[in-house]
Amino acid sequence: MNVLDVKKLNVTYDQKGIHLFKQTPVNYAVSNVSFSIEKGKTYGLVGESGSGKSTVAHSLIGLCPIASGEIVFNGQKLNRTRQDCVEINKDIQIIFQDAYGSLNPKKKVIDIISEPIVNYETKTFDQLVERVSELLEKVGMRDDVLYRYPHEFSGGERQRIAIARALALNPKLIIADEPTSSLDTSTQARILNYMKMIQQEMNISYLFISHDLSVVSYMADHIGVLYDGQLIEEQSAHQLFKSPKHDYTKTLIKSIPSID
Ligand SMILES: Nc1ncnc2c1ncn2[C@@H]1O[C@H](COP(=O)(O)OP(=O)(O)OP(=O)(O)O)[C@@H](O)[C@H]1O
Ligand SMILES: [Mg+2]
């Protein structure tokens, strides 16, 4: 069973292509991209800067308009209307590279993590404290951080807070767009391990995006290689290393210093 099917997705930032009288060629940021994510599994999207990784991510949550193609979430075709977004965005959450930019600096941890909850559910203050403490525990943090502000934490801790918030509504799919790229190696490994534990515990699917194939291969069951807006190769993580088809993939594999 797939949680997500993306079919022939085309995204363009170039609006000139739709001018009535002047037929200029359209530049696709993402062109003809199709892939599926199985329930409880991780699909890794790897590619260099500008290859269209974030564009794919953003189109899934309605942050950028799609030119054509289909997005099917849990068997339901998304139209990305406003109502759609309200209903579906409970089930699809996104984590960005820069947790500092995505956490409101003026809010305390308890308010940051409980915000999605109060948007959808009615809970007493005590219930919220309990729920937020549970979520923090999943990322290895204690409830003594509840009343602290984002600037009081390290980059890794902030990213863990962002993960806790993403988990608040029990999503079915989490899109992680370069979630650990700005962190040092050991912090990165720690966060990836939390993400793995959370996936097992909550049966969440991940779309895990990174320019780093070693990181993607650590996380993903299936890997898609994006190059210049096109998915040039897709295989199980295991198979990709065994028999890469595309030259670009071979180069990516060769550039990894050591796979473990
Ligand atoms: N808002 C925008 N307006 C116009 N063009 C854009 C916009 N966002 C992205 N692009 C272009 O779309 C293409 C894909 O960009 P995208 O950000 O999806 O790549 P990426 O793989 O996420 O790169 P990075 O690894 O640097 O995050 C690039 O050519 C980029 O210049
Ligand atoms: Mg990006």
PDB file of C-alpha atoms and ligand atoms in Angstrom:
ATOM      1  CA  MET A   1       0.000   0.000   0.000  1.00  0.00           C
ATOM      2  CA  ASN A   2       1.389   3.375  -0.998  1.00  0.00           C
ATOM      3  CA  VAL A   3       0.981   6.464   1.107  1.00  0.00           C
ATOM      4  CA  LEU A   4       1.956   8.676  -1.821  1.00  0.00           C
ATOM      5  CA  ASP A   5       1.936   8.365  -5.601  1.00  0.00           C
ATOM      6  CA  VAL A   6       3.388  11.177  -7.655  1.00  0.00           C
ATOM      7  CA  LYS A   7       2.602  10.828 -11.336  1.00  0.00           C
ATOM      8  CA  LYS A   8       4.274  12.788 -14.120  1.00  0.00           C
ATOM      9  CA  LEU A   9       4.756  15.873 -12.012  1.00  0.00           C
ATOM     10  CA  ASN A  10       5.720  19.024 -13.881  1.00  0.00           C
ATOM     11  CA  VAL A  11       6.499  22.253 -12.113  1.00  0.00           C
ATOM     12  CA  THR A  12       7.568  25.477 -13.725  1.00  0.00           C
ATOM     13  CA  TYR A  13       8.491  28.802 -12.210  1.00  0.00           C
ATOM     14  CA  ASP A  14       8.531  30.339 -15.657  1.00  0.00           C
ATOM     15  CA  GLN A  15       5.135  31.895 -16.266  1.00  0.00           C
ATOM     16  CA  LYS A  16       6.099  33.143 -19.729  1.00  0.00           C
ATOM     17  CA  GLY A  17       5.205  29.762 -21.153  1.00  0.00           C
ATOM     18  CA  ILE A  18       1.504  30.384 -20.663  1.00  0.00           C
ATOM     19  CA  HIS A  19       1.373  33.707 -22.485  1.00  0.00           C
ATOM     20  CA  LEU A  20      -1.361  33.600 -25.101  1.00  0.00           C
ATOM     21  CA  PHE A  21       0.347  35.317 -27.995  1.00  0.00           C
ATOM     22  CA  LYS A  22       3.980  34.512 -27.473  1.00  0.00           C
ATOM     23  CA  GLN A  23       4.912  30.871 -27.335  1.00  0.00           C
ATOM     24  CA  THR A  24       8.129  30.858 -25.341  1.00  0.00           C
ATOM     25  CA  PRO A  25       9.542  27.493 -24.287  1.00  0.00           C
ATOM     26  CA  VAL A  26       8.736  26.609 -20.690  1.00  0.00           C
ATOM     27  CA  ASN A  27      11.583  25.901 -18.296  1.00  0.00           C
ATOM     28  CA  TYR A  28      10.567  23.112 -16.018  1.00  0.00           C
ATOM     29  CA  ALA A  29      12.103  23.132 -12.544  1.00  0.00           C
ATOM     30  CA  VAL A  30      10.774  19.579 -12.261  1.00  0.00           C
ATOM     31  CA  SER A  31       9.838  17.571 -15.290  1.00  0.00           C
ATOM     32  CA  ASN A  32       7.859  14.340 -15.599  1.00  0.00           C
ATOM     33  CA  VAL A  33       8.732  13.099 -12.117  1.00  0.00           C
ATOM     34  CA  SER A  34       6.935   9.952 -10.940  1.00  0.00           C
ATOM     35  CA  PHE A  35       7.551   7.974  -7.771  1.00  0.00           C
ATOM     36  CA  SER A  36       5.712   6.249  -4.937  1.00  0.00           C
ATOM     37  CA  ILE A  37       6.270   5.927  -1.219  1.00  0.00           C
ATOM     38  CA  GLU A  38       5.131   2.808   0.601  1.00  0.00           C
ATOM     39  CA  LYS A  39       3.457   3.025   3.970  1.00  0.00           C
ATOM     40  CA  GLY A  40       5.997   3.079   6.783  1.00  0.00           C
ATOM     41  CA  LYS A  41       8.938   3.298   4.379  1.00  0.00           C
ATOM     42  CA  THR A  42      11.440   5.959   3.406  1.00  0.00           C
ATOM     43  CA  TYR A  43      11.903   7.253  -0.110  1.00  0.00           C
ATOM     44  CA  GLY A  44      15.180   9.099  -0.522  1.00  0.00           C
ATOM     45  CA  LEU A  45      15.498  11.850  -3.079  1.00  0.00           C
ATOM     46  CA  VAL A  46      19.070  12.748  -3.888  1.00  0.00           C
ATOM     47  CA  GLY A  47      20.471  15.320  -6.279  1.00  0.00           C
ATOM     48  CA  GLU A  48      22.772  18.296  -6.535  1.00  0.00           C
ATOM     49  CA  SER A  49      21.816  21.870  -5.708  1.00  0.00           C
ATOM     50  CA  GLY A  50      19.180  23.178  -8.113  1.00  0.00           C
ATOM     51  CA  SER A  51      18.120  19.709  -9.284  1.00  0.00           C
ATOM     52  CA  GLY A  52      14.556  20.324  -8.061  1.00  0.00           C
ATOM     53  CA  LYS A  53      14.402  18.463  -4.740  1.00  0.00           C
ATOM     54  CA  SER A  54      12.729  21.248  -2.771  1.00  0.00           C
ATOM     55  CA  THR A  55      10.431  21.992  -5.680  1.00  0.00           C
ATOM     56  CA  VAL A  56       9.097  18.425  -5.485  1.00  0.00           C
ATOM     57  CA  ALA A  57       8.675  18.761  -1.709  1.00  0.00           C
ATOM     58  CA  HIS A  58       6.904  22.100  -1.951  1.00  0.00           C
ATOM     59  CA  SER A  59       4.526  20.958  -4.651  1.00  0.00           C
ATOM     60  CA  LEU A  60       3.342  18.140  -2.383  1.00  0.00           C
ATOM     61  CA  ILE A  61       2.215  20.518   0.327  1.00  0.00           C
ATOM     62  CA  GLY A  62       0.780  23.144  -1.979  1.00  0.00           C
ATOM     63  CA  LEU A  63       3.637  25.622  -1.584  1.00  0.00           C
ATOM     64  CA  CYS A  64       4.174  25.862  -5.320  1.00  0.00           C
ATOM     65  CA  PRO A  65       1.668  25.375  -8.099  1.00  0.00           C
ATOM     66  CA  ILE A  66       2.041  22.315 -10.289  1.00  0.00           C
ATOM     67  CA  ALA A  67       1.840  22.750 -14.063  1.00  0.00           C
ATOM     68  CA  SER A  68       0.610  19.207 -14.647  1.00  0.00           C
ATOM     69  CA  GLY A  69       0.663  15.767 -13.140  1.00  0.00           C
ATOM     70  CA  GLU A  70      -1.075  14.042 -10.312  1.00  0.00           C
ATOM     71  CA  ILE A  71      -0.475  13.659  -6.607  1.00  0.00           C
ATOM     72  CA  VAL A  72      -2.343  10.831  -4.910  1.00  0.00           C
ATOM     73  CA  PHE A  73      -2.151  10.715  -1.137  1.00  0.00           C
ATOM     74  CA  ASN A  74      -3.510   7.629   0.623  1.00  0.00           C
ATOM     75  CA  GLY A  75      -5.527   6.771  -2.467  1.00  0.00           C
ATOM     76  CA  GLN A  76      -7.030  10.252  -2.697  1.00  0.00           C
ATOM     77  CA  LYS A  77      -6.166  12.595  -5.546  1.00  0.00           C
ATOM     78  CA  LEU A  78      -5.053  15.969  -4.217  1.00  0.00           C
ATOM     79  CA  ASN A  79      -6.435  19.020  -5.928  1.00  0.00           C
ATOM     80  CA  ARG A  80      -4.454  21.322  -3.682  1.00  0.00           C
ATOM     81  CA  THR A  81      -7.411  23.555  -3.105  1.00  0.00           C
ATOM     82  CA  ARG A  82      -7.518  25.455   0.154  1.00  0.00           C
ATOM     83  CA  GLN A  83      -9.830  22.943   1.799  1.00  0.00           C
ATOM     84  CA  ASP A  84      -7.652  20.099   0.585  1.00  0.00           C
ATOM     85  CA  CYS A  85      -4.635  21.701   2.156  1.00  0.00           C
ATOM     86  CA  VAL A  86      -6.336  22.152   5.509  1.00  0.00           C
ATOM     87  CA  GLU A  87      -7.420  18.516   5.601  1.00  0.00           C
ATOM     88  CA  ILE A  88      -4.338  16.905   4.126  1.00  0.00           C
ATOM     89  CA  ASN A  89      -1.701  19.049   5.776  1.00  0.00           C
ATOM     90  CA  LYS A  90      -2.572  17.399   9.052  1.00  0.00           C
ATOM     91  CA  ASP A  91      -1.305  14.143   7.568  1.00  0.00           C
ATOM     92  CA  ILE A  92       1.686  15.538   5.663  1.00  0.00           C
ATOM     93  CA  GLN A  93       4.266  17.461   7.652  1.00  0.00           C
ATOM     94  CA  ILE A  94       7.513  19.036   6.500  1.00  0.00           C
ATOM     95  CA  ILE A  95      10.827  19.602   8.238  1.00  0.00           C
ATOM     96  CA  PHE A  96      13.189  22.151   6.710  1.00  0.00           C
ATOM     97  CA  GLN A  97      16.960  22.401   6.738  1.00  0.00           C
ATOM     98  CA  ASP A  98      17.024  25.519   8.829  1.00  0.00           C
ATOM     99  CA  ALA A  99      15.158  24.849  12.067  1.00  0.00           C
ATOM    100  CA  TYR A 100      15.996  28.324  13.332  1.00  0.00           C
ATOM    101  CA  GLY A 101      14.133  29.883  10.435  1.00  0.00           C
ATOM    102  CA  SER A 102      11.144  27.602  10.822  1.00  0.00           C
ATOM    103  CA  LEU A 103      10.679  27.991  14.591  1.00  0.00           C
ATOM    104  CA  ASN A 104       9.106  31.223  15.773  1.00  0.00           C
ATOM    105  CA  PRO A 105      11.834  32.882  17.899  1.00  0.00           C
ATOM    106  CA  LYS A 106       9.273  34.659  20.062  1.00  0.00           C
ATOM    107  CA  LYS A 107       7.488  31.491  21.128  1.00  0.00           C
ATOM    108  CA  LYS A 108       8.333  29.047  23.874  1.00  0.00           C
ATOM    109  CA  VAL A 109       8.841  25.376  23.066  1.00  0.00           C
ATOM    110  CA  ILE A 110       5.472  24.419  24.527  1.00  0.00           C
ATOM    111  CA  ASP A 111       3.680  26.902  22.265  1.00  0.00           C
ATOM    112  CA  ILE A 112       5.692  25.930  19.180  1.00  0.00           C
ATOM    113  CA  ILE A 113       4.928  22.231  19.537  1.00  0.00           C
ATOM    114  CA  SER A 114       1.329  22.611  20.689  1.00  0.00           C
ATOM    115  CA  GLU A 115       0.395  25.068  17.921  1.00  0.00           C
ATOM    116  CA  PRO A 116      -0.622  22.404  15.366  1.00  0.00           C
ATOM    117  CA  ILE A 117      -2.533  20.543  18.096  1.00  0.00           C
ATOM    118  CA  VAL A 118      -4.645  23.503  19.174  1.00  0.00           C
ATOM    119  CA  ASN A 119      -5.402  24.228  15.520  1.00  0.00           C
ATOM    120  CA  TYR A 120      -7.130  20.876  15.165  1.00  0.00           C
ATOM    121  CA  GLU A 121      -8.135  19.669  18.644  1.00  0.00           C
ATOM    122  CA  THR A 122      -9.604  21.004  21.858  1.00  0.00           C
ATOM    123  CA  LYS A 123      -7.380  20.217  24.797  1.00  0.00           C
ATOM    124  CA  THR A 124      -6.948  21.505  28.341  1.00  0.00           C
ATOM    125  CA  PHE A 125      -3.631  23.081  29.291  1.00  0.00           C
ATOM    126  CA  ASP A 126      -2.645  20.026  31.340  1.00  0.00           C
ATOM    127  CA  GLN A 127      -3.423  17.735  28.429  1.00  0.00           C
ATOM    128  CA  LEU A 128      -1.271  19.898  26.155  1.00  0.00           C
ATOM    129  CA  VAL A 129       1.656  19.818  28.589  1.00  0.00           C
ATOM    130  CA  GLU A 130       1.368  16.046  28.758  1.00  0.00           C
ATOM    131  CA  ARG A 131       1.184  15.648  24.965  1.00  0.00           C
ATOM    132  CA  VAL A 132       4.078  18.042  24.284  1.00  0.00           C
ATOM    133  CA  SER A 133       6.211  16.275  26.910  1.00  0.00           C
ATOM    134  CA  GLU A 134       5.494  12.944  25.220  1.00  0.00           C
ATOM    135  CA  LEU A 135       6.541  14.393  21.848  1.00  0.00           C
ATOM    136  CA  LEU A 136       9.749  15.814  23.305  1.00  0.00           C
ATOM    137  CA  GLU A 137      10.555  12.420  24.777  1.00  0.00           C
ATOM    138  CA  LYS A 138      10.411  10.897  21.280  1.00  0.00           C
ATOM    139  CA  VAL A 139      13.321  13.144  20.264  1.00  0.00           C
ATOM    140  CA  GLY A 140      15.229  12.585  23.489  1.00  0.00           C
ATOM    141  CA  MET A 141      14.370  15.877  25.193  1.00  0.00           C
ATOM    142  CA  ARG A 142      12.923  16.405  28.660  1.00  0.00           C
ATOM    143  CA  ASP A 143      10.010  18.549  29.743  1.00  0.00           C
ATOM    144  CA  ASP A 144      12.352  21.037  31.464  1.00  0.00           C
ATOM    145  CA  VAL A 145      12.717  22.719  28.043  1.00  0.00           C
ATOM    146  CA  LEU A 146       8.993  23.546  27.758  1.00  0.00           C
ATOM    147  CA  TYR A 147       9.323  27.199  28.698  1.00  0.00           C
ATOM    148  CA  ARG A 148      12.527  27.993  26.836  1.00  0.00           C
ATOM    149  CA  TYR A 149      12.947  29.859  23.537  1.00  0.00           C
ATOM    150  CA  PRO A 150      14.538  28.600  20.261  1.00  0.00           C
ATOM    151  CA  HIS A 151      17.700  30.734  20.666  1.00  0.00           C
ATOM    152  CA  GLU A 152      18.524  28.898  23.877  1.00  0.00           C
ATOM    153  CA  PHE A 153      19.155  25.653  21.987  1.00  0.00           C
ATOM    154  CA  SER A 154      21.831  24.225  19.718  1.00  0.00           C
ATOM    155  CA  GLY A 155      21.110  23.630  16.032  1.00  0.00           C
ATOM    156  CA  GLY A 156      20.589  19.926  16.635  1.00  0.00           C
ATOM    157  CA  GLU A 157      18.191  20.544  19.532  1.00  0.00           C
ATOM    158  CA  ARG A 158      16.223  23.014  17.447  1.00  0.00           C
ATOM    159  CA  GLN A 159      15.892  20.433  14.696  1.00  0.00           C
ATOM    160  CA  ARG A 160      14.649  17.925  17.291  1.00  0.00           C
ATOM    161  CA  ILE A 161      12.040  20.462  18.406  1.00  0.00           C
ATOM    162  CA  ALA A 162      10.990  20.865  14.765  1.00  0.00           C
ATOM    163  CA  ILE A 163      10.635  17.079  14.495  1.00  0.00           C
ATOM    164  CA  ALA A 164       8.548  16.954  17.684  1.00  0.00           C
ATOM    165  CA  ARG A 165       6.241  19.581  16.228  1.00  0.00           C
ATOM    166  CA  ALA A 166       5.978  17.673  12.946  1.00  0.00           C
ATOM    167  CA  LEU A 167       4.866  14.626  14.943  1.00  0.00           C
ATOM    168  CA  ALA A 168       2.229  16.485  16.928  1.00  0.00           C
ATOM    169  CA  LEU A 169      -0.720  15.481  14.738  1.00  0.00           C
ATOM    170  CA  ASN A 170       0.387  11.881  14.079  1.00  0.00           C
ATOM    171  CA  PRO A 171       1.135  12.513  10.388  1.00  0.00           C
ATOM    172  CA  LYS A 172       1.232   9.700   7.841  1.00  0.00           C
ATOM    173  CA  LEU A 173       4.033  11.290   5.840  1.00  0.00           C
ATOM    174  CA  ILE A 174       6.913  13.529   6.846  1.00  0.00           C
ATOM    175  CA  ILE A 175       8.862  15.365   4.186  1.00  0.00           C
ATOM    176  CA  ALA A 176      12.359  16.058   5.470  1.00  0.00           C
ATOM    177  CA  ASP A 177      14.132  18.527   3.167  1.00  0.00           C
ATOM    178  CA  GLU A 178      17.852  18.407   4.009  1.00  0.00           C
ATOM    179  CA  PRO A 179      16.973  18.092   7.712  1.00  0.00           C
ATOM    180  CA  THR A 180      20.534  17.589   8.924  1.00  0.00           C
ATOM    181  CA  SER A 181      22.637  19.333   6.272  1.00  0.00           C
ATOM    182  CA  SER A 182      23.623  22.225   8.505  1.00  0.00           C
ATOM    183  CA  LEU A 183      24.646  20.009  11.428  1.00  0.00           C
ATOM    184  CA  ASP A 184      27.947  18.373  12.330  1.00  0.00           C
ATOM    185  CA  THR A 185      28.331  14.658  11.628  1.00  0.00           C
ATOM    186  CA  SER A 186      27.654  13.304  15.116  1.00  0.00           C
ATOM    187  CA  THR A 187      24.616  15.522  15.677  1.00  0.00           C
ATOM    188  CA  GLN A 188      23.399  14.513  12.243  1.00  0.00           C
ATOM    189  CA  ALA A 189      23.749  10.799  13.060  1.00  0.00           C
ATOM    190  CA  ARG A 190      21.876  11.281  16.321  1.00  0.00           C
ATOM    191  CA  ILE A 191      18.951  12.988  14.625  1.00  0.00           C
ATOM    192  CA  LEU A 192      18.781  10.412  11.845  1.00  0.00           C
ATOM    193  CA  ASN A 193      18.616   7.685  14.480  1.00  0.00           C
ATOM    194  CA  TYR A 194      15.777   9.442  16.282  1.00  0.00           C
ATOM    195  CA  MET A 195      13.959   9.671  12.955  1.00  0.00           C
ATOM    196  CA  LYS A 196      14.436   5.942  12.403  1.00  0.00           C
ATOM    197  CA  MET A 197      13.167   5.061  15.874  1.00  0.00           C
ATOM    198  CA  ILE A 198      10.156   7.322  15.432  1.00  0.00           C
ATOM    199  CA  GLN A 199       9.371   5.711  12.092  1.00  0.00           C
ATOM    200  CA  GLN A 200       9.342   2.238  13.607  1.00  0.00           C
ATOM    201  CA  GLU A 201       7.245   3.333  16.544  1.00  0.00           C
ATOM    202  CA  MET A 202       4.683   5.389  14.639  1.00  0.00           C
ATOM    203  CA  ASN A 203       4.769   3.687  11.222  1.00  0.00           C
ATOM    204  CA  ILE A 204       5.345   7.019   9.450  1.00  0.00           C
ATOM    205  CA  SER A 205       6.527   7.290   5.852  1.00  0.00           C
ATOM    206  CA  TYR A 206       9.351   9.666   5.001  1.00  0.00           C
ATOM    207  CA  LEU A 207      10.297  11.549   1.900  1.00  0.00           C
ATOM    208  CA  PHE A 208      13.909  12.143   2.817  1.00  0.00           C
ATOM    209  CA  ILE A 209      15.715  14.728   0.726  1.00  0.00           C
ATOM    210  CA  SER A 210      19.447  15.342   0.662  1.00  0.00           C
ATOM    211  CA  HIS A 211      22.298  16.173  -1.708  1.00  0.00           C
ATOM    212  CA  ASP A 212      24.343  13.597   0.229  1.00  0.00           C
ATOM    213  CA  LEU A 213      23.933  10.056  -1.063  1.00  0.00           C
ATOM    214  CA  SER A 214      25.571   8.518   1.998  1.00  0.00           C
ATOM    215  CA  VAL A 215      22.945  10.133   4.247  1.00  0.00           C
ATOM    216  CA  VAL A 216      20.113   9.170   1.904  1.00  0.00           C
ATOM    217  CA  SER A 217      21.290   5.574   1.683  1.00  0.00           C
ATOM    218  CA  TYR A 218      21.430   5.352   5.483  1.00  0.00           C
ATOM    219  CA  MET A 219      17.798   6.417   5.719  1.00  0.00           C
ATOM    220  CA  ALA A 220      16.023   5.213   2.606  1.00  0.00           C
ATOM    221  CA  ASP A 221      14.488   1.957   1.401  1.00  0.00           C
ATOM    222  CA  HIS A 222      14.140   3.338  -2.119  1.00  0.00           C
ATOM    223  CA  ILE A 223      16.246   6.033  -3.735  1.00  0.00           C
ATOM    224  CA  GLY A 224      15.449   8.339  -6.618  1.00  0.00           C
ATOM    225  CA  VAL A 225      18.202  10.355  -8.268  1.00  0.00           C
ATOM    226  CA  LEU A 226      17.120  13.770  -9.449  1.00  0.00           C
ATOM    227  CA  TYR A 227      19.212  15.507 -12.084  1.00  0.00           C
ATOM    228  CA  ASP A 228      18.244  18.783 -13.710  1.00  0.00           C
ATOM    229  CA  GLY A 229      14.594  18.358 -12.719  1.00  0.00           C
ATOM    230  CA  GLN A 230      14.319  14.778 -13.936  1.00  0.00           C
ATOM    231  CA  LEU A 231      14.302  11.520 -12.058  1.00  0.00           C
ATOM    232  CA  ILE A 232      17.086   9.790 -13.944  1.00  0.00           C
ATOM    233  CA  GLU A 233      17.254   6.662 -11.830  1.00  0.00           C
ATOM    234  CA  GLU A 234      15.262   4.865  -9.176  1.00  0.00           C
ATOM    235  CA  GLN A 235      16.063   1.650  -7.348  1.00  0.00           C
ATOM    236  CA  SER A 236      15.980   0.061  -3.935  1.00  0.00           C
ATOM    237  CA  ALA A 237      18.824   1.492  -1.843  1.00  0.00           C
ATOM    238  CA  HIS A 238      20.548  -1.868  -1.831  1.00  0.00           C
ATOM    239  CA  GLN A 239      20.256  -2.351  -5.590  1.00  0.00           C
ATOM    240  CA  LEU A 240      21.343   1.191  -6.408  1.00  0.00           C
ATOM    241  CA  PHE A 241      24.766   0.592  -4.901  1.00  0.00           C
ATOM    242  CA  LYS A 242      25.052  -2.844  -6.448  1.00  0.00           C
ATOM    243  CA  SER A 243      24.150  -1.862  -9.977  1.00  0.00           C
ATOM    244  CA  PRO A 244      23.744   1.848 -10.629  1.00  0.00           C
ATOM    245  CA  LYS A 245      22.424   2.403 -14.143  1.00  0.00           C
ATOM    246  CA  HIS A 246      23.191   6.028 -14.785  1.00  0.00           C
ATOM    247  CA  ASP A 247      26.670   7.525 -15.030  1.00  0.00           C
ATOM    248  CA  TYR A 248      25.687  10.370 -12.743  1.00  0.00           C
ATOM    249  CA  THR A 249      24.662   7.873 -10.054  1.00  0.00           C
ATOM    250  CA  LYS A 250      27.998   6.096 -10.444  1.00  0.00           C
ATOM    251  CA  THR A 251      29.780   9.413  -9.874  1.00  0.00           C
ATOM    252  CA  LEU A 252      27.696  10.041  -6.758  1.00  0.00           C
ATOM    253  CA  ILE A 253      28.566   6.599  -5.400  1.00  0.00           C
ATOM    254  CA  LYS A 254      32.264   7.051  -6.137  1.00  0.00           C
ATOM    255  CA  SER A 255      32.307  10.367  -4.300  1.00  0.00           C
ATOM    256  CA  ILE A 256      31.219   8.750  -1.029  1.00  0.00           C
ATOM    257  CA  PRO A 257      34.358   8.323   1.084  1.00  0.00           C
ATOM    258  CA  SER A 258      33.144   5.253   2.966  1.00  0.00           C
ATOM    259  CA  ILE A 259      29.704   3.740   2.958  1.00  0.00           C
ATOM    260  CA  ASP A 260      29.564   2.835   6.638  1.00  0.00           C
TER     261      ASP A 260
HETATM  262  N1  LIG B   1      10.821  30.581  -6.363  1.00  0.00           N
HETATM  263  C1  LIG B   1      11.507  30.281  -7.470  1.00  0.00           C
HETATM  264  N2  LIG B   1      11.415  31.050  -8.588  1.00  0.00           N
HETATM  265  C2  LIG B   1      12.085  30.753  -9.712  1.00  0.00           C
HETATM  266  N3  LIG B   1      12.876  29.674  -9.843  1.00  0.00           N
HETATM  267  C3  LIG B   1      13.025  28.872  -8.778  1.00  0.00           C
HETATM  268  C4  LIG B   1      12.341  29.126  -7.538  1.00  0.00           C
HETATM  269  N4  LIG B   1      12.680  28.134  -6.662  1.00  0.00           N
HETATM  270  C5  LIG B   1      13.514  27.315  -7.331  1.00  0.00           C
HETATM  271  N5  LIG B   1      13.719  27.739  -8.592  1.00  0.00           N
HETATM  272  C6  LIG B   1      14.553  27.053  -9.616  1.00  0.00           C
HETATM  273  O1  LIG B   1      14.072  25.733  -9.757  1.00  0.00           O
HETATM  274  C7  LIG B   1      15.148  24.812  -9.867  1.00  0.00           C
HETATM  275  C8  LIG B   1      15.077  23.772  -8.759  1.00  0.00           C
HETATM  276  O2  LIG B   1      15.292  24.398  -7.504  1.00  0.00           O
HETATM  277  P1  LIG B   1      15.127  23.659  -6.111  1.00  0.00           P
HETATM  278  O3  LIG B   1      15.194  24.673  -5.054  1.00  0.00           O
HETATM  279  O4  LIG B   1      13.944  22.783  -6.165  1.00  0.00           O
HETATM  280  O5  LIG B   1      16.452  22.742  -6.091  1.00  0.00           O
HETATM  281  P2  LIG B   1      17.066  21.898  -4.903  1.00  0.00           P
HETATM  282  O6  LIG B   1      17.430  20.575  -5.482  1.00  0.00           O
HETATM  283  O7  LIG B   1      16.168  21.905  -3.733  1.00  0.00           O
HETATM  284  O8  LIG B   1      18.407  22.690  -4.571  1.00  0.00           O
HETATM  285  P3  LIG B   1      19.178  22.860  -3.160  1.00  0.00           P
HETATM  286  O9  LIG B   1      19.958  21.589  -2.957  1.00  0.00           O
HETATM  287  O10 LIG B   1      20.092  24.030  -3.402  1.00  0.00           O
HETATM  288  O11 LIG B   1      18.182  23.105  -2.092  1.00  0.00           O
HETATM  289  C9  LIG B   1      16.410  25.635  -9.842  1.00  0.00           C
HETATM  290  O12 LIG B   1      16.797  25.860 -11.161  1.00  0.00           O
HETATM  291  C10 LIG B   1      16.000  26.916  -9.181  1.00  0.00           C
HETATM  292  O13 LIG B   1      16.779  27.994  -9.623  1.00  0.00           O
HETATM  293 MG    MG B   2      16.392  22.538  -1.730  1.00  0.00          MG
END
